[in-house]
Amino acid sequence: MADASKLKSLKKTLGDVPKLNEASNNTLSPEMAPSNSYNESYTRIDGRTMRRTNRTVRLATSVTPEFDRMLRKVAVEKNMLLAEVLEEALQFYCAKN
Amino acid sequence: MGIIIAFISQKGGVGKSTLARACARELANNQISVKVADLDIQQGTCIEWGRTRLSNDIEPSVPVAFYKTVQAALADSGNYDSLVIDGPARVSAATLEIAKTANLVIQPSGASVDDLRPAVKEFHGLVNNHIPKSKMMFILNRIGTTAEEENARSYIQEAGYEVLEGCLFEKPAYRKAQNLGYSITETKYKALNEKADILIQNLINKIVTNG
């Protein structure tokens, strides 16, 4: 008996292919996707905003208890702020690498 | 300027990074100096993979770097025998720049119409910008069955584009390998490795044929 099962796969199940005149024009888009202009332009003003100098920014991260202990120990011993210890450590690291 | 192999797509999750990593791994294994240019600075898939590979001491090492722009990546291409570009999940003017310079522009795609139709339109867009079809190639990825592969292959061919011989089947082992910093040619399963290896070999052969 003839095996016509493969003919089934020739049946168009994916529909017609797009024509050349249906080409995407995404190549006209800029390399960097435009960001959300609403979020970018909107800044909620309050008392702190008025006083903000942007000399410093907040940095929050998670560290091990050992690291935390050591960092605070150095800060106390040297009478420095935590941020100052980190700044100095980073400077030292960058100079070494 | 070294050989430039670019993986592009408008969609995410189609296999750009998977194939870029495997391609780079095989080139590195042939002592060809290679760099993977990860242009998706928000996602950084290849960067993370490179870091994992390095920390797990997997040989050969595959250098990966972030580039904010295509121009920056292309400017660096002269320093290597080959530059493998892992593009962002977005087609833009930069994609056209890549296509103009690359030896081969590969667009991975799944087998669904949702994947294939926009992918064909993107290649149409490049054709309309005078990129020769000989430079463009589809690779079928995340395929379920051979019938599905055949169907997708004939769809792409009807649209006028070449599809690389072979495909990547949907296998958790590929994901698992990449999670650990390996490429799809380095899974624990010989048969899967061979299939992926044949695919990358076909890709290399295509580059050689293109010249």
XYZ file of C-alpha atoms in Angstrom:
308
model
C 0.000 0.000 0.000
C 1.313 3.436 -0.892
C 2.470 5.548 2.036
C 1.088 9.039 1.607
C 1.612 10.091 5.199
C 4.422 12.494 4.247
C 2.032 14.417 2.028
C 0.300 15.559 5.190
C 3.363 17.509 6.236
C 3.274 19.414 2.935
C -0.054 20.901 3.869
C 0.378 24.551 4.785
C -0.221 24.725 8.487
C 1.718 27.903 9.061
C -0.202 30.079 6.611
C 1.195 32.327 3.901
C 4.666 33.779 4.271
C 4.914 37.580 4.506
C 5.574 39.367 1.235
C 8.553 41.676 0.779
C 6.267 44.703 0.961
C 5.305 43.575 4.458
C 8.910 44.003 5.600
C 9.566 45.301 9.069
C 10.882 48.840 9.296
C 12.518 48.290 12.667
C 15.896 49.163 11.149
C 14.693 52.772 11.282
C 14.505 52.596 15.088
C 17.356 54.059 17.127
C 19.940 51.679 18.569
C 19.031 52.583 22.126
C 15.383 51.986 22.883
C 13.697 55.179 24.036
C 13.123 55.088 27.773
C 9.877 55.864 29.502
C 9.796 59.639 29.222
C 7.129 59.982 31.908
C 9.306 58.346 34.557
C 12.381 60.153 33.327
C 10.906 63.626 33.409
C 8.827 63.363 36.546
C 10.514 64.151 39.854
C 8.396 64.430 42.965
C 9.486 67.509 44.820
C 9.592 67.601 48.627
C 11.693 69.238 51.315
C 14.585 66.811 50.951
C 14.621 67.277 47.174
C 15.085 71.011 47.712
C 18.067 70.423 49.984
C 19.610 67.634 47.879
C 23.081 68.435 46.562
C 23.746 65.063 44.853
C 27.177 65.089 46.496
C 26.340 61.627 47.754
C 23.896 58.929 46.675
C 22.433 56.093 48.666
C 23.942 52.627 48.293
C 22.211 49.618 49.756
C 23.594 46.111 49.468
C 23.706 42.812 51.322
C 26.917 41.501 52.829
C 27.894 38.602 55.069
C 27.825 39.133 58.845
C 31.627 38.661 58.892
C 32.096 41.411 56.336
C 29.760 43.702 58.249
C 31.601 43.007 61.507
C 34.993 43.635 59.973
C 33.877 46.810 58.222
C 32.457 48.280 61.448
C 35.509 47.223 63.441
C 37.838 49.058 61.037
C 35.555 52.092 61.030
C 35.549 52.291 64.847
C 39.275 51.735 65.127
C 40.112 54.372 62.536
C 37.312 56.728 63.560
C 35.948 56.710 60.033
C 32.507 56.453 58.492
C 31.564 53.099 56.923
C 31.426 54.845 53.560
C 34.923 56.243 54.061
C 36.325 52.772 54.755
C 34.638 51.441 51.626
C 35.847 54.385 49.543
C 39.402 53.902 50.721
C 39.222 50.142 50.153
C 37.928 50.676 46.630
C 40.640 53.210 45.854
C 43.214 50.762 47.132
C 41.701 47.959 45.046
C 41.662 50.075 41.872
C 45.266 51.137 42.408
C 46.288 47.493 42.763
C 44.452 46.294 39.621
C 38.804 42.963 10.735
C 38.137 39.396 11.851
C 35.214 37.215 10.857
C 31.978 38.574 12.258
C 29.130 36.206 13.037
C 26.018 37.953 14.280
C 22.979 36.507 16.002
C 20.038 38.860 15.778
C 16.318 38.837 16.438
C 13.480 41.128 17.322
C 12.324 38.586 19.873
C 13.888 37.290 23.043
C 14.251 33.624 23.915
C 14.754 32.396 20.365
C 18.297 31.147 20.946
C 20.670 33.981 20.055
C 22.785 33.595 23.171
C 22.622 29.798 23.097
C 23.986 29.660 19.566
C 26.459 32.522 20.050
C 27.988 30.732 23.028
C 28.199 27.384 21.237
C 29.691 28.989 18.157
C 32.300 30.853 20.205
C 33.110 27.754 22.219
C 33.795 25.712 19.093
C 35.939 28.454 17.567
C 37.922 28.753 20.798
C 38.324 24.982 20.823
C 39.942 25.273 17.396
C 42.464 27.786 18.761
C 40.770 30.608 16.878
C 40.872 33.788 18.906
C 37.286 34.757 19.506
C 35.316 37.272 21.478
C 31.634 37.221 22.238
C 30.209 40.734 22.023
C 27.200 40.882 24.298
C 25.156 43.833 23.091
C 22.265 43.238 25.423
C 23.520 45.233 28.366
C 20.229 44.941 30.214
C 20.072 41.151 29.969
C 23.780 40.244 29.863
C 23.098 36.549 29.230
C 26.482 35.820 27.679
C 28.320 37.876 30.272
C 26.771 35.888 33.110
C 27.490 32.637 31.304
C 31.113 33.677 30.714
C 31.480 34.491 34.396
C 30.061 31.092 35.404
C 32.303 29.333 32.908
C 35.333 31.138 34.254
C 34.514 30.437 37.895
C 33.944 26.739 37.089
C 37.329 26.562 35.299
C 35.789 25.247 32.102
C 38.153 24.961 29.151
C 38.454 26.341 26.579
C 37.863 29.761 28.043
C 35.543 31.930 25.977
C 36.079 35.670 26.404
C 32.890 37.679 26.600
C 32.551 41.446 26.820
C 29.798 44.008 27.005
C 29.593 46.630 24.294
C 27.151 49.454 24.643
C 27.013 50.118 20.916
C 27.548 48.155 17.742
C 30.237 50.605 16.689
C 32.248 49.837 19.810
C 31.987 46.096 19.169
C 32.917 46.393 15.524
C 35.870 48.607 16.387
C 37.181 45.784 18.558
C 36.717 43.096 15.916
C 40.189 43.689 14.485
C 41.749 42.382 17.673
C 40.360 38.865 17.198
C 40.144 36.245 14.486
C 36.418 36.233 15.004
C 33.781 38.289 16.747
C 30.530 36.610 17.706
C 27.807 39.187 18.222
C 24.964 38.340 20.556
C 22.474 41.047 19.671
C 19.744 42.432 21.881
C 16.164 41.222 21.521
C 15.445 44.209 19.357
C 15.964 45.173 15.723
C 17.108 48.724 15.116
C 19.410 50.810 12.949
C 22.237 49.048 14.755
C 21.066 45.703 13.343
C 21.485 47.130 9.881
C 25.026 48.225 10.792
C 25.746 44.704 12.001
C 24.305 43.168 8.850
C 26.386 45.421 6.607
C 29.612 44.359 8.297
C 29.003 40.765 9.375
C 30.050 37.765 7.334
C 26.902 35.991 8.412
C 23.707 37.218 10.041
C 21.857 34.469 11.808
C 18.323 34.731 13.027
C 17.266 31.865 15.266
C 13.589 31.092 15.318
C 11.147 28.721 16.878
C 8.698 26.802 14.719
C 5.544 28.728 15.494
C 4.006 31.343 13.229
C 4.413 33.762 16.127
C 8.166 33.337 15.787
C 8.522 32.764 12.062
C 6.343 35.518 10.659
C 8.026 38.480 12.410
C 11.414 36.879 11.807
C 10.813 36.728 8.054
C 9.654 40.346 8.128
C 12.910 41.379 9.821
C 14.963 39.701 7.097
C 12.723 41.330 4.484
C 13.607 44.635 6.145
C 17.308 43.894 5.721
C 16.790 42.874 2.082
C 15.035 46.184 1.463
C 18.181 47.796 2.839
C 20.324 45.966 0.260
C 21.722 43.263 2.526
C 22.351 40.224 0.311
C 20.290 37.172 1.163
C 23.440 35.043 0.953
C 24.530 36.652 4.234
C 21.321 35.799 6.041
C 20.419 32.525 7.563
C 17.814 31.054 9.846
C 18.523 28.443 12.479
C 15.611 26.515 13.860
C 15.628 26.250 17.625
C 13.448 24.788 20.368
C 11.968 22.307 17.932
C 9.601 19.616 19.170
C 9.399 17.106 16.333
C 10.981 16.501 12.937
C 7.610 17.232 11.311
C 7.593 20.615 13.030
C 11.120 21.235 11.801
C 10.202 20.348 8.209
C 7.165 22.584 8.327
C 9.117 25.567 9.633
C 11.935 24.918 7.178
C 9.618 24.955 4.171
C 7.931 28.140 5.449
C 11.275 29.952 5.602
C 12.416 28.599 2.267
C 9.164 29.713 0.665
C 9.907 33.181 2.007
C 13.203 33.011 0.133
C 15.712 32.469 2.920
C 18.198 29.780 3.730
C 17.787 27.606 6.810
C 20.835 25.966 8.270
C 20.837 22.201 7.963
C 19.955 20.664 11.307
C 18.180 22.224 14.248
C 18.173 22.351 18.015
C 15.528 20.298 19.682
C 13.928 21.452 22.908
C 15.958 19.634 25.560
C 16.298 20.510 29.251
C 19.857 19.159 29.122
C 20.872 22.097 26.927
C 19.539 24.556 29.495
C 21.133 22.634 32.330
C 24.529 22.684 30.634
C 24.348 26.409 30.000
C 23.291 27.074 33.582
C 26.657 25.654 34.623
C 28.702 27.595 32.087
C 28.878 24.907 29.438
C 27.716 25.248 25.865
C 25.151 23.087 24.077
C 28.026 21.040 22.642
C 29.162 20.199 26.170
C 26.141 18.569 27.779
C 26.361 15.277 29.637
C 24.718 13.515 26.716
C 26.825 12.461 23.750
C 23.931 12.343 21.285
C 22.814 15.875 22.156
C 26.373 17.148 21.907
C 26.757 15.565 18.494
C 23.548 17.145 17.221
C 24.615 20.576 18.451
C 28.100 20.026 17.080
C 26.743 19.177 13.621
C 24.697 22.370 13.683
C 27.707 24.526 14.568
C 29.814 22.671 11.987
C 27.206 23.503 9.334
C 27.358 27.098 10.458
C 31.140 27.194 10.128
C 30.909 25.520 6.724
C 28.488 28.217 5.615
C 30.928 30.949 6.659
C 33.710 29.205 4.739
C 31.478 28.903 1.648
C 30.495 32.565 1.862
C 34.177 33.502 2.033
